[in-house]
Amino acid sequence: MAKQFRVLGVPLPTKQLGDVIPVPAVVRPVTTTTFTIVSSTRVSTVPEAEAVAGRLAAGLSTATGLPVTTGDGGSIRLSLDPGLGAEAYRLEITAGAVTLTGGSPQGLFWGVQTVLQLESGGVLPGGVIEDRPRFPYRGAMLDLARHFFTVDEIKAHIDQLVPFKINHLHLHLTDDQGWRLEIPGRPRLTEIGGGPGTGVDGAGPGFLTTAAYAEVVAYAADRFVGIVPEIDMPGHVNAAQVAYPELTADGQPVAPRTDTAVGYSSLPAGPETTYAFVEDVIRTVADLTPGPYLHIGGDECHSTPAADYRAFLERVLPIPAKYGKTVIGWHEIAAVDLPDHVVVQYWRPEADDAGTARAAAEGRRVIMSPADRVYLDMKYDADTPLGLDWAGLIGVERAYDWDPADRLPGVGEESLLGVEAPLWSETLRSVDDVHRMTFPRLPAVAEVAWSPRAARDWPSFRERLAAYGPRWDAAGVDYYRSPEIDWR
Ligand code: TNX
């Protein structure tokens, strides 16, 4: 039990009502009030939110060591009010009750994350929080192609993303060094592309069967996280071409590659075999994925002639819509005429991009992932053993202190679908490596994506982040103890 301080007989919580990452939109503390969890505390709920209530009860039990359960007549009450907006919630904490109202079960679930962050020593600080996200898309990306991560490792990663209200996990499933998702009609993709010796330096073999992928999708969905699968094309396809030489320009076999060069491989834009392959893969991935998005890559096609790149994308961009999916592509795709509804993901460090600006002007939405701010594979500082530095060094303040609506000329607030922090895995070998590069920068990006711009403040974030350290310690999460933060 944490130490309790008392002033004039009132127990002071170790947390203030605003001590949450990402910081909520509206915080109205009542500093004279706290709610104390006791052994008879129960969580009551409406039937639609039973699973969410169960998670809150389990989370509070684990945190306090008290047997918090769900049940009628509880002093913690969950309900729904669709008028709030799907991802919004309202939390009221008085001495006698905690009332959490969500716009949907998802909004309630984000409210649960707030309650779990606020709990300290069995005490919740009094007052009212009214919260909703700035952007609907708040993403993290994990590269399974350069190094494969198992179902359990992906689940462990999702567990650590959820407290920060991240609602999309983009999986980069294919690249030159490996192919990580089983496509039943094309078994060699994973037999060879996921087999021994694949990944950077041959150190990251493995693949997800369709059943394993479904397990990841279901686990994420239970936590209101959508999986965004990426099949990178027409470049980054050496692993596919090793497995099926018919996918090369001359039909000749190519050698497997485990180095980190980019831009040398390309599906040929002329042959029908290319499009039969692409359609097969997209149909399969769409069938396996309940969420709305399918990412088709499109980046770094340095060996694809511009006319071929255009011809390829003109054929391929309409395919996902046939299977009910909205296309996301890296912003290079904005060099061609895009169908409606295609989402452009900006990733370069440069200060402007004509294609992305044009796509935004034409009403398409943009996901911001500028490499010099949110690439979690960049080193924190010159001494960071893992990671790359081509987009610069990215400390915690650098990941925090920018705004997505100011990042690219012509791409303002209304054009943004959201923000995503990619983690490329060329230098990573374990889930500890993943966590060390992700934390504590991902919470900074999550706050950029969720919180109102006016509510963000580096000194406050730094304090709140320091207070989070003990939670990662307790959970065994290998985060980087950045010297920018006064860790507890
Ligand atoms: C660029 S970002 C890439 C990846 C690399 C990454 C390394 C993007 C769309 N392409 O292929 O893994 O840099 O930081």
Short mmCIF file of C-alpha atoms and ligand atoms in Angstrom, two decimals:
data_model
loop_
_atom_site.label_atom_id
_atom_site.label_comp_id
_atom_site.label_asym_id
_atom_site.label_seq_id
_atom_site.Cartn_x
_atom_site.Cartn_y
_atom_site.Cartn_z
CA MET A 1 0.00 0.00 0.00
CA ALA A 2 1.43 3.39 -0.97
CA LYS A 3 2.00 5.92 1.77
CA GLN A 4 -0.96 8.23 2.35
CA PHE A 5 -0.44 11.85 3.33
CA ARG A 6 -3.09 13.67 5.32
CA VAL A 7 -3.79 17.38 5.57
CA LEU A 8 -6.46 18.23 8.16
CA GLY A 9 -7.67 14.65 8.06
CA VAL A 10 -8.21 14.56 4.27
CA PRO A 11 -6.14 11.86 2.54
CA LEU A 12 -4.22 13.39 -0.35
CA PRO A 13 -4.02 11.20 -3.41
CA THR A 14 -0.57 10.64 -4.79
CA LYS A 15 -2.06 11.56 -8.17
CA GLN A 16 -3.72 14.77 -9.31
CA LEU A 17 -6.75 14.50 -11.59
CA GLY A 18 -4.78 15.68 -14.63
CA ASP A 19 -1.94 13.16 -14.12
CA VAL A 20 -2.85 11.15 -17.18
CA ILE A 21 -1.07 10.47 -20.49
CA PRO A 22 -2.42 11.60 -22.92
CA VAL A 23 -3.62 14.61 -20.96
CA PRO A 24 -7.45 14.79 -21.09
CA ALA A 25 -9.31 17.53 -22.97
CA VAL A 26 -11.03 18.94 -19.88
CA VAL A 27 -9.95 18.39 -16.27
CA ARG A 28 -11.87 19.93 -13.35
CA PRO A 29 -10.29 18.74 -10.09
CA VAL A 30 -12.03 18.88 -6.73
CA THR A 31 -8.91 18.70 -4.62
CA THR A 32 -10.75 18.19 -1.32
CA THR A 33 -12.33 14.95 -2.56
CA THR A 34 -11.04 11.45 -3.13
CA PHE A 35 -12.63 8.07 -3.74
CA THR A 36 -11.08 5.13 -1.92
CA ILE A 37 -11.26 1.58 -3.23
CA VAL A 38 -12.08 -0.96 -0.52
CA SER A 39 -12.57 -4.71 -0.44
CA SER A 40 -16.32 -4.39 -1.10
CA THR A 41 -15.90 -2.07 -4.12
CA ARG A 42 -17.81 -3.30 -7.16
CA VAL A 43 -18.05 -2.18 -10.76
CA SER A 44 -21.63 -2.01 -12.10
CA THR A 45 -22.36 -1.71 -15.78
CA VAL A 46 -24.90 -1.73 -18.57
CA PRO A 47 -24.96 -5.07 -20.42
CA GLU A 48 -23.23 -3.67 -23.55
CA ALA A 49 -20.13 -2.88 -21.52
CA GLU A 50 -19.69 -6.01 -19.42
CA ALA A 51 -16.33 -6.89 -20.94
CA VAL A 52 -15.02 -3.37 -20.33
CA ALA A 53 -16.29 -3.45 -16.73
CA GLY A 54 -14.52 -6.77 -16.24
CA ARG A 55 -11.27 -5.23 -17.40
CA LEU A 56 -11.65 -2.30 -15.03
CA ALA A 57 -12.38 -4.62 -12.09
CA ALA A 58 -9.41 -6.84 -12.98
CA GLY A 59 -7.11 -3.83 -13.43
CA LEU A 60 -8.09 -2.33 -10.10
CA SER A 61 -7.71 -5.71 -8.34
CA THR A 62 -4.22 -6.15 -9.71
CA ALA A 63 -3.25 -2.59 -8.80
CA THR A 64 -4.67 -2.58 -5.27
CA GLY A 65 -4.54 -6.25 -4.25
CA LEU A 66 -8.23 -5.92 -3.31
CA PRO A 67 -10.91 -8.29 -4.68
CA VAL A 68 -12.68 -5.73 -6.90
CA THR A 69 -15.39 -7.51 -8.91
CA THR A 70 -18.26 -6.61 -11.20
CA GLY A 71 -21.76 -6.67 -9.74
CA ASP A 72 -24.97 -4.73 -9.21
CA GLY A 73 -25.14 -1.72 -6.93
CA GLY A 74 -21.42 -0.97 -7.24
CA SER A 75 -19.93 2.38 -6.30
CA ILE A 76 -18.08 2.43 -9.66
CA ARG A 77 -20.72 2.76 -12.37
CA LEU A 78 -20.27 2.40 -16.14
CA SER A 79 -22.89 3.57 -18.62
CA LEU A 80 -23.25 4.66 -22.23
CA ASP A 81 -24.33 7.94 -23.80
CA PRO A 82 -23.92 7.79 -27.61
CA GLY A 83 -24.32 11.58 -27.72
CA LEU A 84 -20.76 11.94 -26.42
CA GLY A 85 -19.14 10.55 -29.59
CA ALA A 86 -17.81 7.01 -29.96
CA GLU A 87 -14.34 7.47 -28.45
CA ALA A 88 -15.33 10.08 -25.83
CA TYR A 89 -15.95 9.54 -22.14
CA ARG A 90 -16.88 11.48 -19.03
CA LEU A 91 -15.49 10.55 -15.63
CA GLU A 92 -16.81 11.91 -12.35
CA ILE A 93 -15.10 10.99 -9.11
CA THR A 94 -16.76 11.90 -5.80
CA ALA A 95 -16.14 10.54 -2.31
CA GLY A 96 -19.03 8.10 -2.69
CA ALA A 97 -18.92 7.05 -6.33
CA VAL A 98 -17.05 6.88 -9.60
CA THR A 99 -19.29 7.46 -12.62
CA LEU A 100 -17.82 6.67 -16.03
CA THR A 101 -19.91 7.35 -19.13
CA GLY A 102 -18.70 6.39 -22.59
CA GLY A 103 -19.94 7.36 -26.02
CA SER A 104 -19.57 3.66 -26.89
CA PRO A 105 -17.84 0.66 -25.28
CA GLN A 106 -14.63 1.97 -26.92
CA GLY A 107 -15.02 5.38 -25.26
CA LEU A 108 -15.64 3.62 -21.95
CA PHE A 109 -12.51 1.55 -22.49
CA TRP A 110 -10.42 4.71 -22.89
CA GLY A 111 -12.05 6.02 -19.73
CA VAL A 112 -10.99 2.81 -17.99
CA GLN A 113 -7.40 3.50 -19.06
CA THR A 114 -7.68 6.93 -17.43
CA VAL A 115 -9.05 5.44 -14.18
CA LEU A 116 -6.24 2.86 -14.10
CA GLN A 117 -3.63 5.59 -14.59
CA LEU A 118 -5.19 7.74 -11.85
CA GLU A 119 -5.39 4.98 -9.25
CA SER A 120 -2.60 5.18 -6.74
CA GLY A 121 -2.53 3.46 -3.38
CA GLY A 122 -6.21 2.53 -3.80
CA VAL A 123 -7.20 6.19 -4.10
CA LEU A 124 -8.68 8.15 -7.02
CA PRO A 125 -8.53 11.98 -7.05
CA GLY A 126 -11.88 13.85 -7.08
CA GLY A 127 -13.39 15.89 -9.88
CA VAL A 128 -14.58 15.62 -13.45
CA ILE A 129 -12.78 14.70 -16.68
CA GLU A 130 -14.41 15.22 -20.07
CA ASP A 131 -12.28 13.67 -22.75
CA ARG A 132 -12.27 12.90 -26.45
CA PRO A 133 -9.51 12.43 -29.04
CA ARG A 134 -8.25 15.18 -31.29
CA PHE A 135 -7.72 12.67 -34.14
CA PRO A 136 -9.56 9.45 -34.95
CA TYR A 137 -6.38 7.58 -36.01
CA ARG A 138 -3.71 7.15 -33.34
CA GLY A 139 -1.29 4.53 -34.51
CA ALA A 140 1.85 2.58 -33.84
CA MET A 141 3.59 0.46 -36.48
CA LEU A 142 5.68 -2.66 -35.99
CA ASP A 143 7.92 -4.06 -38.75
CA LEU A 144 7.62 -7.86 -38.72
CA ALA A 145 9.50 -8.21 -42.02
CA ARG A 146 13.02 -7.16 -40.99
CA HIS A 147 12.59 -9.12 -37.78
CA PHE A 148 9.65 -11.38 -36.99
CA PHE A 149 7.82 -11.06 -33.68
CA THR A 150 5.63 -13.86 -32.39
CA VAL A 151 1.95 -13.69 -31.51
CA ASP A 152 2.83 -13.47 -27.81
CA GLU A 153 5.33 -10.69 -28.46
CA ILE A 154 2.80 -8.72 -30.51
CA LYS A 155 0.23 -9.18 -27.75
CA ALA A 156 2.73 -7.97 -25.15
CA HIS A 157 3.34 -4.91 -27.30
CA ILE A 158 -0.40 -4.22 -27.68
CA ASP A 159 -0.76 -4.44 -23.87
CA GLN A 160 1.73 -1.60 -23.52
CA LEU A 161 0.13 0.58 -26.25
CA VAL A 162 -3.41 0.43 -24.86
CA PRO A 163 -2.88 2.62 -21.73
CA PHE A 164 -2.02 5.49 -24.07
CA LYS A 165 -5.27 5.18 -26.08
CA ILE A 166 -3.52 4.04 -29.28
CA ASN A 167 -6.29 2.63 -31.48
CA HIS A 168 -4.43 1.24 -34.52
CA LEU A 169 -1.51 -1.14 -34.82
CA HIS A 170 -0.07 -1.16 -38.33
CA LEU A 171 1.85 -4.37 -39.09
CA HIS A 172 4.48 -4.10 -41.82
CA LEU A 173 4.16 -7.72 -42.94
CA THR A 174 6.31 -7.96 -46.06
CA ASP A 175 9.59 -6.56 -47.29
CA ASP A 176 12.78 -7.54 -49.11
CA GLN A 177 14.04 -9.61 -46.17
CA GLY A 178 10.88 -11.55 -45.32
CA TRP A 179 7.19 -12.33 -45.87
CA ARG A 180 5.33 -12.81 -42.59
CA LEU A 181 1.68 -13.61 -43.37
CA GLU A 182 0.50 -16.94 -44.76
CA ILE A 183 -1.38 -16.57 -48.06
CA PRO A 184 -3.02 -19.99 -48.54
CA GLY A 185 -2.85 -20.04 -52.37
CA ARG A 186 0.83 -19.04 -52.35
CA PRO A 187 2.48 -21.20 -49.70
CA ARG A 188 6.08 -20.52 -50.76
CA LEU A 189 5.72 -16.87 -49.66
CA THR A 190 5.95 -17.92 -46.02
CA GLU A 191 7.66 -21.34 -46.39
CA ILE A 192 10.60 -19.56 -47.94
CA GLY A 193 9.98 -15.89 -47.12
CA GLY A 194 9.31 -16.68 -43.45
CA GLY A 195 11.75 -19.56 -43.22
CA PRO A 196 15.19 -19.95 -41.66
CA GLY A 197 17.67 -17.23 -42.56
CA THR A 198 15.07 -14.52 -43.25
CA GLY A 199 15.09 -11.07 -41.72
CA VAL A 200 18.00 -8.65 -41.47
CA ASP A 201 21.23 -10.64 -41.05
CA GLY A 202 19.06 -13.75 -41.27
CA ALA A 203 18.22 -13.25 -37.59
CA GLY A 204 14.44 -12.83 -37.71
CA PRO A 205 12.69 -15.87 -39.21
CA GLY A 206 9.04 -16.75 -38.70
CA PHE A 207 5.58 -15.92 -39.99
CA LEU A 208 1.97 -15.67 -38.91
CA THR A 209 -0.34 -18.41 -40.11
CA THR A 210 -3.79 -17.15 -41.01
CA ALA A 211 -4.96 -18.52 -37.64
CA ALA A 212 -2.18 -16.73 -35.76
CA TYR A 213 -3.00 -13.48 -37.57
CA ALA A 214 -6.66 -13.94 -36.64
CA GLU A 215 -5.58 -14.40 -33.02
CA VAL A 216 -3.66 -11.11 -33.10
CA VAL A 217 -6.62 -9.35 -34.74
CA ALA A 218 -9.02 -10.69 -32.09
CA TYR A 219 -6.70 -9.82 -29.20
CA ALA A 220 -6.32 -6.28 -30.54
CA ALA A 221 -10.07 -5.94 -31.18
CA ASP A 222 -10.81 -6.95 -27.57
CA ARG A 223 -8.78 -3.86 -26.64
CA PHE A 224 -10.40 -1.64 -29.28
CA VAL A 225 -7.23 -1.62 -31.37
CA GLY A 226 -7.60 -2.14 -35.13
CA ILE A 227 -4.92 -4.05 -37.00
CA VAL A 228 -3.79 -2.33 -40.21
CA PRO A 229 -2.01 -4.91 -42.38
CA GLU A 230 0.60 -3.69 -44.86
CA ILE A 231 1.68 -5.57 -47.94
CA ASP A 232 4.40 -3.38 -49.42
CA MET A 233 4.40 -3.01 -53.24
CA PRO A 234 5.53 -2.53 -55.96
CA GLY A 235 8.93 -2.17 -54.22
CA HIS A 236 10.23 -3.99 -51.12
CA VAL A 237 9.28 -7.33 -52.71
CA ASN A 238 12.52 -9.33 -52.89
CA ALA A 239 11.20 -12.00 -50.50
CA ALA A 240 8.13 -12.53 -52.69
CA GLN A 241 10.32 -12.75 -55.80
CA VAL A 242 12.61 -15.31 -54.15
CA ALA A 243 9.55 -17.44 -53.40
CA TYR A 244 7.95 -16.95 -56.85
CA PRO A 245 10.46 -16.08 -59.60
CA GLU A 246 7.50 -15.50 -61.97
CA LEU A 247 7.14 -12.16 -60.13
CA THR A 248 10.46 -10.81 -61.44
CA ALA A 249 10.76 -8.75 -64.64
CA ASP A 250 12.56 -11.52 -66.52
CA GLY A 251 11.15 -14.53 -64.67
CA GLN A 252 14.61 -15.46 -63.43
CA PRO A 253 15.19 -16.43 -59.79
CA VAL A 254 16.72 -13.83 -57.49
CA ALA A 255 18.83 -14.44 -54.40
CA PRO A 256 17.49 -13.91 -50.89
CA ARG A 257 18.64 -10.65 -49.28
CA THR A 258 19.24 -9.98 -45.60
CA ASP A 259 21.02 -6.62 -45.89
CA THR A 260 19.30 -3.28 -45.22
CA ALA A 261 19.46 -1.73 -48.69
CA VAL A 262 16.16 -0.37 -50.01
CA GLY A 263 14.67 0.42 -53.39
CA TYR A 264 16.22 -2.32 -55.55
CA SER A 265 13.27 -4.70 -55.97
CA SER A 266 10.05 -4.09 -57.87
CA LEU A 267 7.09 -6.01 -59.19
CA PRO A 268 6.98 -5.50 -62.97
CA ALA A 269 4.07 -3.28 -64.02
CA GLY A 270 3.39 -5.01 -67.36
CA PRO A 271 2.60 -8.70 -66.80
CA GLU A 272 -0.80 -9.99 -65.73
CA THR A 273 0.97 -12.40 -63.33
CA THR A 274 1.76 -9.32 -61.20
CA TYR A 275 -1.89 -8.33 -60.91
CA ALA A 276 -3.14 -11.88 -60.35
CA PHE A 277 -0.68 -12.11 -57.46
CA VAL A 278 -1.61 -8.72 -56.04
CA GLU A 279 -5.32 -9.42 -56.25
CA ASP A 280 -4.92 -12.80 -54.53
CA VAL A 281 -2.93 -11.30 -51.71
CA ILE A 282 -5.16 -8.27 -51.22
CA ARG A 283 -8.33 -10.42 -51.24
CA THR A 284 -6.84 -12.79 -48.66
CA VAL A 285 -5.61 -10.01 -46.38
CA ALA A 286 -8.92 -8.14 -46.68
CA ASP A 287 -10.84 -11.30 -45.75
CA LEU A 288 -8.66 -11.81 -42.69
CA THR A 289 -8.93 -8.22 -41.51
CA PRO A 290 -12.17 -6.86 -40.01
CA GLY A 291 -10.96 -3.24 -39.77
CA PRO A 292 -11.46 -0.67 -42.54
CA TYR A 293 -7.85 -0.17 -43.64
CA LEU A 294 -5.41 -2.02 -45.87
CA HIS A 295 -1.94 -0.54 -46.41
CA ILE A 296 -0.31 -1.16 -49.79
CA GLY A 297 3.06 0.48 -49.09
CA GLY A 298 4.25 2.24 -52.24
CA ASP A 299 7.44 3.65 -50.72
CA GLU A 300 11.01 3.89 -51.98
CA CYS A 301 10.49 2.42 -55.45
CA HIS A 302 13.85 3.70 -56.62
CA SER A 303 14.24 1.05 -59.32
CA THR A 304 10.68 1.37 -60.68
CA PRO A 305 10.43 3.73 -63.69
CA ALA A 306 7.95 6.54 -62.95
CA ALA A 307 5.62 5.42 -65.75
CA ASP A 308 5.60 1.85 -64.39
CA TYR A 309 4.95 3.08 -60.86
CA ARG A 310 1.97 5.04 -62.13
CA ALA A 311 0.65 2.16 -64.23
CA PHE A 312 1.01 -0.25 -61.32
CA LEU A 313 -0.79 1.98 -58.85
CA GLU A 314 -3.58 2.82 -61.30
CA ARG A 315 -4.33 -0.91 -61.49
CA VAL A 316 -3.81 -1.69 -57.80
CA LEU A 317 -5.24 1.26 -55.87
CA PRO A 318 -8.87 0.38 -56.75
CA ILE A 319 -8.52 -3.28 -55.67
CA PRO A 320 -8.89 -2.99 -51.87
CA ALA A 321 -12.20 -1.14 -52.30
CA LYS A 322 -13.59 -4.22 -54.11
CA TYR A 323 -13.03 -6.08 -50.85
CA GLY A 324 -14.44 -3.35 -48.66
CA LYS A 325 -11.19 -1.73 -47.60
CA THR A 326 -9.85 1.81 -47.58
CA VAL A 327 -6.31 2.03 -48.95
CA ILE A 328 -3.48 3.62 -47.00
CA GLY A 329 -0.18 4.17 -48.81
CA TRP A 330 3.12 5.86 -48.00
CA HIS A 331 3.05 9.39 -49.41
CA GLU A 332 5.02 8.53 -52.57
CA ILE A 333 1.66 7.27 -53.92
CA ALA A 334 0.46 10.89 -53.96
CA ALA A 335 2.59 11.41 -57.07
CA VAL A 336 -0.14 9.63 -59.07
CA ASP A 337 -3.85 10.43 -59.48
CA LEU A 338 -5.50 8.83 -56.48
CA PRO A 339 -8.99 7.37 -56.26
CA ASP A 340 -11.23 9.02 -53.66
CA HIS A 341 -10.80 7.97 -50.03
CA VAL A 342 -7.19 6.83 -50.36
CA VAL A 343 -5.28 7.82 -47.20
CA VAL A 344 -1.75 9.19 -47.59
CA GLN A 345 0.83 8.50 -44.88
CA TYR A 346 3.59 11.13 -44.85
CA TRP A 347 6.88 9.73 -43.57
CA ARG A 348 9.81 11.85 -44.79
CA PRO A 349 11.68 14.41 -42.66
CA GLU A 350 11.51 17.12 -45.36
CA ALA A 351 9.55 20.28 -44.59
CA ASP A 352 7.17 20.03 -47.56
CA ASP A 353 5.77 17.59 -50.06
CA ALA A 354 3.86 18.67 -53.15
CA GLY A 355 2.07 15.31 -53.65
CA THR A 356 0.78 15.12 -50.09
CA ALA A 357 -0.34 18.77 -50.23
CA ARG A 358 -2.19 18.10 -53.49
CA ALA A 359 -3.89 15.01 -52.04
CA ALA A 360 -5.00 17.08 -49.05
CA ALA A 361 -6.24 19.91 -51.29
CA GLU A 362 -8.32 17.32 -53.16
CA GLY A 363 -9.94 16.26 -49.89
CA ARG A 364 -7.93 13.16 -49.06
CA ARG A 365 -6.86 12.50 -45.52
CA VAL A 366 -3.32 12.27 -44.25
CA ILE A 367 -1.64 10.30 -41.47
CA MET A 368 1.40 12.16 -40.14
CA SER A 369 4.50 10.07 -39.47
CA PRO A 370 7.42 12.48 -40.02
CA ALA A 371 10.59 10.45 -39.58
CA ASP A 372 12.42 13.24 -37.73
CA ARG A 373 9.74 13.29 -34.98
CA VAL A 374 8.00 9.95 -34.66
CA TYR A 375 10.24 7.26 -36.15
CA LEU A 376 10.74 5.07 -33.12
CA ASP A 377 13.67 3.32 -34.81
CA MET A 378 15.76 6.51 -34.70
CA LYS A 379 18.31 6.60 -31.89
CA TYR A 380 17.43 8.73 -28.86
CA ASP A 381 20.93 10.14 -28.72
CA ALA A 382 24.39 9.34 -30.09
CA ASP A 383 24.92 6.66 -27.42
CA THR A 384 21.77 4.64 -28.15
CA PRO A 385 23.01 1.16 -29.11
CA LEU A 386 19.94 0.20 -31.17
CA GLY A 387 18.33 2.03 -34.02
CA LEU A 388 19.29 4.16 -37.01
CA ASP A 389 20.00 7.88 -37.36
CA TRP A 390 19.29 8.82 -40.98
CA ALA A 391 16.40 11.11 -39.88
CA GLY A 392 18.35 12.47 -36.90
CA LEU A 393 18.38 11.71 -33.21
CA ILE A 394 14.97 11.80 -31.56
CA GLY A 395 14.82 12.50 -27.86
CA VAL A 396 11.57 12.52 -25.91
CA GLU A 397 11.06 16.29 -26.19
CA ARG A 398 11.63 16.14 -29.94
CA ALA A 399 8.95 13.43 -30.27
CA TYR A 400 6.59 15.61 -28.18
CA ASP A 401 7.22 19.20 -29.13
CA TRP A 402 5.74 19.50 -32.62
CA ASP A 403 2.28 19.72 -34.08
CA PRO A 404 0.89 17.58 -36.90
CA ALA A 405 -1.23 20.47 -38.24
CA ASP A 406 1.90 22.61 -38.72
CA ARG A 407 4.16 19.97 -40.16
CA LEU A 408 3.47 20.21 -43.90
CA PRO A 409 2.35 23.26 -45.88
CA GLY A 410 -1.12 22.57 -47.29
CA VAL A 411 -1.89 19.84 -44.75
CA GLY A 412 -3.86 21.42 -41.92
CA GLU A 413 -5.99 20.11 -39.09
CA GLU A 414 -8.98 19.27 -41.28
CA SER A 415 -6.86 17.10 -43.61
CA LEU A 416 -5.46 14.95 -40.84
CA LEU A 417 -6.80 11.50 -40.11
CA GLY A 418 -4.21 11.19 -37.38
CA VAL A 419 -0.68 10.40 -36.33
CA GLU A 420 1.32 7.16 -36.36
CA ALA A 421 4.70 6.25 -34.89
CA PRO A 422 6.44 3.56 -37.00
CA LEU A 423 9.02 1.18 -35.56
CA TRP A 424 11.25 -0.41 -38.20
CA SER A 425 13.10 -3.47 -36.96
CA GLU A 426 16.41 -3.63 -38.85
CA THR A 427 18.35 -3.38 -35.56
CA LEU A 428 15.85 -5.04 -33.21
CA ARG A 429 16.06 -8.63 -32.01
CA SER A 430 13.61 -8.97 -29.12
CA VAL A 431 10.47 -7.54 -27.56
CA ASP A 432 12.73 -5.82 -25.01
CA ASP A 433 14.36 -4.03 -27.94
CA VAL A 434 10.90 -3.07 -29.21
CA HIS A 435 9.94 -1.65 -25.83
CA ARG A 436 13.22 0.20 -25.36
CA MET A 437 12.75 2.08 -28.63
CA THR A 438 9.01 2.58 -28.11
CA PHE A 439 9.00 3.80 -24.52
CA PRO A 440 9.01 6.55 -23.48
CA ARG A 441 8.59 8.16 -26.92
CA LEU A 442 5.30 6.50 -27.86
CA PRO A 443 3.42 8.22 -24.97
CA ALA A 444 4.70 11.55 -26.34
CA VAL A 445 3.29 10.77 -29.79
CA ALA A 446 0.05 9.46 -28.24
CA GLU A 447 -0.44 12.79 -26.49
CA VAL A 448 0.21 14.66 -29.76
CA ALA A 449 -2.49 12.52 -31.39
CA TRP A 450 -5.11 12.54 -28.61
CA SER A 451 -4.89 15.73 -26.57
CA PRO A 452 -6.06 19.19 -27.64
CA ARG A 453 -3.13 21.26 -28.78
CA ALA A 454 -3.80 23.90 -26.11
CA ALA A 455 -3.67 21.31 -23.32
CA ARG A 456 -0.18 20.09 -24.26
CA ASP A 457 2.82 21.31 -22.34
CA TRP A 458 6.32 19.76 -22.19
CA PRO A 459 7.09 20.54 -18.52
CA SER A 460 3.80 18.94 -17.49
CA PHE A 461 4.30 15.96 -19.81
CA ARG A 462 7.79 15.41 -18.44
CA GLU A 463 6.42 15.21 -14.89
CA ARG A 464 3.59 12.87 -15.83
CA LEU A 465 6.00 10.66 -17.74
CA ALA A 466 8.39 10.46 -14.77
CA ALA A 467 5.48 9.24 -12.65
CA TYR A 468 4.76 6.50 -15.20
CA GLY A 469 8.22 4.95 -14.87
CA PRO A 470 7.39 2.78 -11.83
CA ARG A 471 4.52 1.21 -13.80
CA TRP A 472 6.88 0.08 -16.54
CA ASP A 473 9.29 -1.12 -13.85
CA ALA A 474 6.50 -3.14 -12.22
CA ALA A 475 5.39 -4.57 -15.58
CA GLY A 476 8.96 -5.48 -16.56
CA VAL A 477 8.86 -3.17 -19.59
CA ASP A 478 12.37 -2.34 -20.73
CA TYR A 479 11.97 1.42 -21.37
CA TYR A 480 14.78 3.90 -22.00
CA ARG A 481 15.49 5.98 -18.91
CA SER A 482 16.09 9.13 -20.93
CA PRO A 483 18.14 11.77 -19.10
CA GLU A 484 15.53 14.31 -20.26
CA ILE A 485 13.18 12.94 -17.59
CA ASP A 486 13.56 13.04 -13.77
CA TRP A 487 12.53 9.43 -13.27
CA ARG A 488 11.10 8.38 -9.94
C1 TNX B 1 12.45 4.02 -44.52
S1 TNX B 1 9.68 4.71 -43.99
C2 TNX B 1 11.61 3.00 -44.91
C3 TNX B 1 11.83 1.66 -44.38
C4 TNX B 1 13.03 1.58 -43.47
C5 TNX B 1 13.09 2.82 -42.63
C6 TNX B 1 14.21 2.80 -41.62
C7 TNX B 1 9.46 3.92 -45.22
C8 TNX B 1 8.17 4.04 -45.81
N1 TNX B 1 10.48 3.17 -45.67
O1 TNX B 1 11.95 0.74 -45.44
O2 TNX B 1 12.90 0.46 -42.68
O3 TNX B 1 13.24 3.94 -43.44
O4 TNX B 1 14.12 3.91 -40.78
#
